[in-house]
Amino acid sequence: MRQTEDGLAATRTHTYLAGAVHTPSGRLVGLTMLARPHTVPDQCSQWITIVAPPHRGHRLGLLLKLANLAHIRAHEPQLRTVDTWTAATNHHMRRINQQLGFQPVDRWVVWQAQV
């Protein structure tokens, strides 16, 4: 994530991250990231949201996204739009996005082949 942040900083993209730490182990078990290009002050993109498998099912993904959205709103008052994307097969994240008020506006088809 630090390398990703460094690369985005080089393009003057502002990043906002929220994480969840498992207190007994001190391990990072969840993470979410928003990115806003410096040229587009009213729009950002929801990048990764991930929760370690042993910690799924406790609403961490939802709570992380909520916390990060509140954080970016406090620091980017001009923000009006958040874009995100989710695989059609990722039913859990699609449900979270619906709970947060995201609405589908487009569908993409991606093809994959082994080379």
PDB file of N, CA and C in Angstrom, residues 16-18 32-34 44 46 61-79 82 100 102:
ATOM      1  N   TYR A  16      -6.799   8.605   0.764  1.00  0.00           N
ATOM      2  CA  TYR A  16      -7.386   8.527   2.108  1.00  0.00           C
ATOM      3  C   TYR A  16      -7.563   7.053   2.425  1.00  0.00           C
ATOM      4  N   LEU A  17      -6.951   6.617   3.522  1.00  0.00           N
ATOM      5  CA  LEU A  17      -7.020   5.213   3.912  1.00  0.00           C
ATOM      6  C   LEU A  17      -7.587   5.086   5.311  1.00  0.00           C
ATOM      7  N   ALA A  18      -8.307   4.002   5.531  1.00  0.00           N
ATOM      8  CA  ALA A  18      -8.781   3.643   6.870  1.00  0.00           C
ATOM      9  C   ALA A  18      -8.452   2.172   7.060  1.00  0.00           C
ATOM     10  N   THR A  32      -9.275   0.111   3.566  1.00  0.00           N
ATOM     11  CA  THR A  32      -9.997   0.685   2.441  1.00  0.00           C
ATOM     12  C   THR A  32      -9.296   1.960   2.016  1.00  0.00           C
ATOM     13  N   MET A  33      -9.439   2.324   0.741  1.00  0.00           N
ATOM     14  CA  MET A  33      -8.737   3.489   0.216  1.00  0.00           C
ATOM     15  C   MET A  33      -9.599   4.249  -0.779  1.00  0.00           C
ATOM     16  N   LEU A  34      -9.590   5.566  -0.642  1.00  0.00           N
ATOM     17  CA  LEU A  34     -10.193   6.482  -1.601  1.00  0.00           C
ATOM     18  C   LEU A  34      -9.064   7.278  -2.244  1.00  0.00           C
ATOM     19  N   CYS A  44     -13.917  11.481  -6.517  1.00  0.00           N
ATOM     20  CA  CYS A  44     -12.861  10.550  -6.121  1.00  0.00           C
ATOM     21  C   CYS A  44     -13.293   9.139  -6.490  1.00  0.00           C
ATOM     22  N   GLN A  46     -13.291   5.069  -5.179  1.00  0.00           N
ATOM     23  CA  GLN A  46     -13.114   4.075  -4.119  1.00  0.00           C
ATOM     24  C   GLN A  46     -12.221   2.996  -4.693  1.00  0.00           C
ATOM     25  N   GLY A  61     -15.825  -4.290   6.557  1.00  0.00           N
ATOM     26  CA  GLY A  61     -15.781  -3.607   5.260  1.00  0.00           C
ATOM     27  C   GLY A  61     -16.699  -2.393   5.247  1.00  0.00           C
ATOM     28  N   LEU A  62     -17.913  -2.569   5.725  1.00  0.00           N
ATOM     29  CA  LEU A  62     -18.879  -1.466   5.797  1.00  0.00           C
ATOM     30  C   LEU A  62     -18.384  -0.370   6.733  1.00  0.00           C
ATOM     31  N   LEU A  63     -17.912  -0.750   7.915  1.00  0.00           N
ATOM     32  CA  LEU A  63     -17.455   0.237   8.885  1.00  0.00           C
ATOM     33  C   LEU A  63     -16.234   1.002   8.386  1.00  0.00           C
ATOM     34  N   LEU A  64     -15.319   0.310   7.715  1.00  0.00           N
ATOM     35  CA  LEU A  64     -14.146   0.974   7.163  1.00  0.00           C
ATOM     36  C   LEU A  64     -14.535   1.981   6.090  1.00  0.00           C
ATOM     37  N   LYS A  65     -15.419   1.563   5.198  1.00  0.00           N
ATOM     38  CA  LYS A  65     -15.841   2.479   4.135  1.00  0.00           C
ATOM     39  C   LYS A  65     -16.572   3.686   4.713  1.00  0.00           C
ATOM     40  N   LEU A  66     -17.432   3.468   5.696  1.00  0.00           N
ATOM     41  CA  LEU A  66     -18.135   4.586   6.343  1.00  0.00           C
ATOM     42  C   LEU A  66     -17.157   5.565   6.983  1.00  0.00           C
ATOM     43  N   ALA A  67     -16.182   5.041   7.710  1.00  0.00           N
ATOM     44  CA  ALA A  67     -15.199   5.898   8.380  1.00  0.00           C
ATOM     45  C   ALA A  67     -14.386   6.692   7.360  1.00  0.00           C
ATOM     46  N   ASN A  68     -13.988   6.040   6.284  1.00  0.00           N
ATOM     47  CA  ASN A  68     -13.169   6.727   5.291  1.00  0.00           C
ATOM     48  C   ASN A  68     -13.978   7.766   4.519  1.00  0.00           C
ATOM     49  N   LEU A  69     -15.228   7.467   4.238  1.00  0.00           N
ATOM     50  CA  LEU A  69     -16.089   8.458   3.574  1.00  0.00           C
ATOM     51  C   LEU A  69     -16.293   9.679   4.464  1.00  0.00           C
ATOM     52  N   ALA A  70     -16.481   9.464   5.756  1.00  0.00           N
ATOM     53  CA  ALA A  70     -16.626  10.596   6.687  1.00  0.00           C
ATOM     54  C   ALA A  70     -15.328  11.406   6.743  1.00  0.00           C
ATOM     55  N   HIS A  71     -14.206  10.711   6.734  1.00  0.00           N
ATOM     56  CA  HIS A  71     -12.900  11.378   6.800  1.00  0.00           C
ATOM     57  C   HIS A  71     -12.656  12.251   5.558  1.00  0.00           C
ATOM     58  N   ILE A  72     -12.931  11.692   4.379  1.00  0.00           N
ATOM     59  CA  ILE A  72     -12.677  12.474   3.166  1.00  0.00           C
ATOM     60  C   ILE A  72     -13.634  13.661   3.079  1.00  0.00           C
ATOM     61  N   ARG A  73     -14.857  13.480   3.522  1.00  0.00           N
ATOM     62  CA  ARG A  73     -15.824  14.602   3.498  1.00  0.00           C
ATOM     63  C   ARG A  73     -15.350  15.731   4.401  1.00  0.00           C
ATOM     64  N   ALA A  74     -14.722  15.400   5.523  1.00  0.00           N
ATOM     65  CA  ALA A  74     -14.226  16.422   6.442  1.00  0.00           C
ATOM     66  C   ALA A  74     -13.039  17.184   5.847  1.00  0.00           C
ATOM     67  N   HIS A  75     -12.281  16.534   4.976  1.00  0.00           N
ATOM     68  CA  HIS A  75     -11.087  17.152   4.405  1.00  0.00           C
ATOM     69  C   HIS A  75     -11.267  17.644   2.974  1.00  0.00           C
ATOM     70  N   GLU A  76     -12.316  17.232   2.326  1.00  0.00           N
ATOM     71  CA  GLU A  76     -12.577  17.607   0.927  1.00  0.00           C
ATOM     72  C   GLU A  76     -14.038  18.053   0.808  1.00  0.00           C
ATOM     73  N   PRO A  77     -14.377  19.229   1.350  1.00  0.00           N
ATOM     74  CA  PRO A  77     -15.785  19.650   1.371  1.00  0.00           C
ATOM     75  C   PRO A  77     -16.401  19.832  -0.017  1.00  0.00           C
ATOM     76  N   GLN A  78     -15.577  19.981  -1.041  1.00  0.00           N
ATOM     77  CA  GLN A  78     -16.084  20.149  -2.402  1.00  0.00           C
ATOM     78  C   GLN A  78     -16.450  18.820  -3.065  1.00  0.00           C
ATOM     79  N   LEU A  79     -16.130  17.708  -2.419  1.00  0.00           N
ATOM     80  CA  LEU A  79     -16.390  16.380  -2.977  1.00  0.00           C
ATOM     81  C   LEU A  79     -17.892  16.156  -3.170  1.00  0.00           C
ATOM     82  N   VAL A  82     -18.446   9.882  -5.625  1.00  0.00           N
ATOM     83  CA  VAL A  82     -17.497   8.807  -5.358  1.00  0.00           C
ATOM     84  C   VAL A  82     -17.826   7.678  -6.324  1.00  0.00           C
ATOM     85  N   LEU A 100     -24.586   1.762   1.318  1.00  0.00           N
ATOM     86  CA  LEU A 100     -23.989   3.093   1.380  1.00  0.00           C
ATOM     87  C   LEU A 100     -24.614   4.063   0.372  1.00  0.00           C
ATOM     88  N   PHE A 102     -24.608   3.682  -3.056  1.00  0.00           N
ATOM     89  CA  PHE A 102     -24.076   3.630  -4.412  1.00  0.00           C
ATOM     90  C   PHE A 102     -25.121   3.016  -5.334  1.00  0.00           C
TER      91      PHE A 102
END
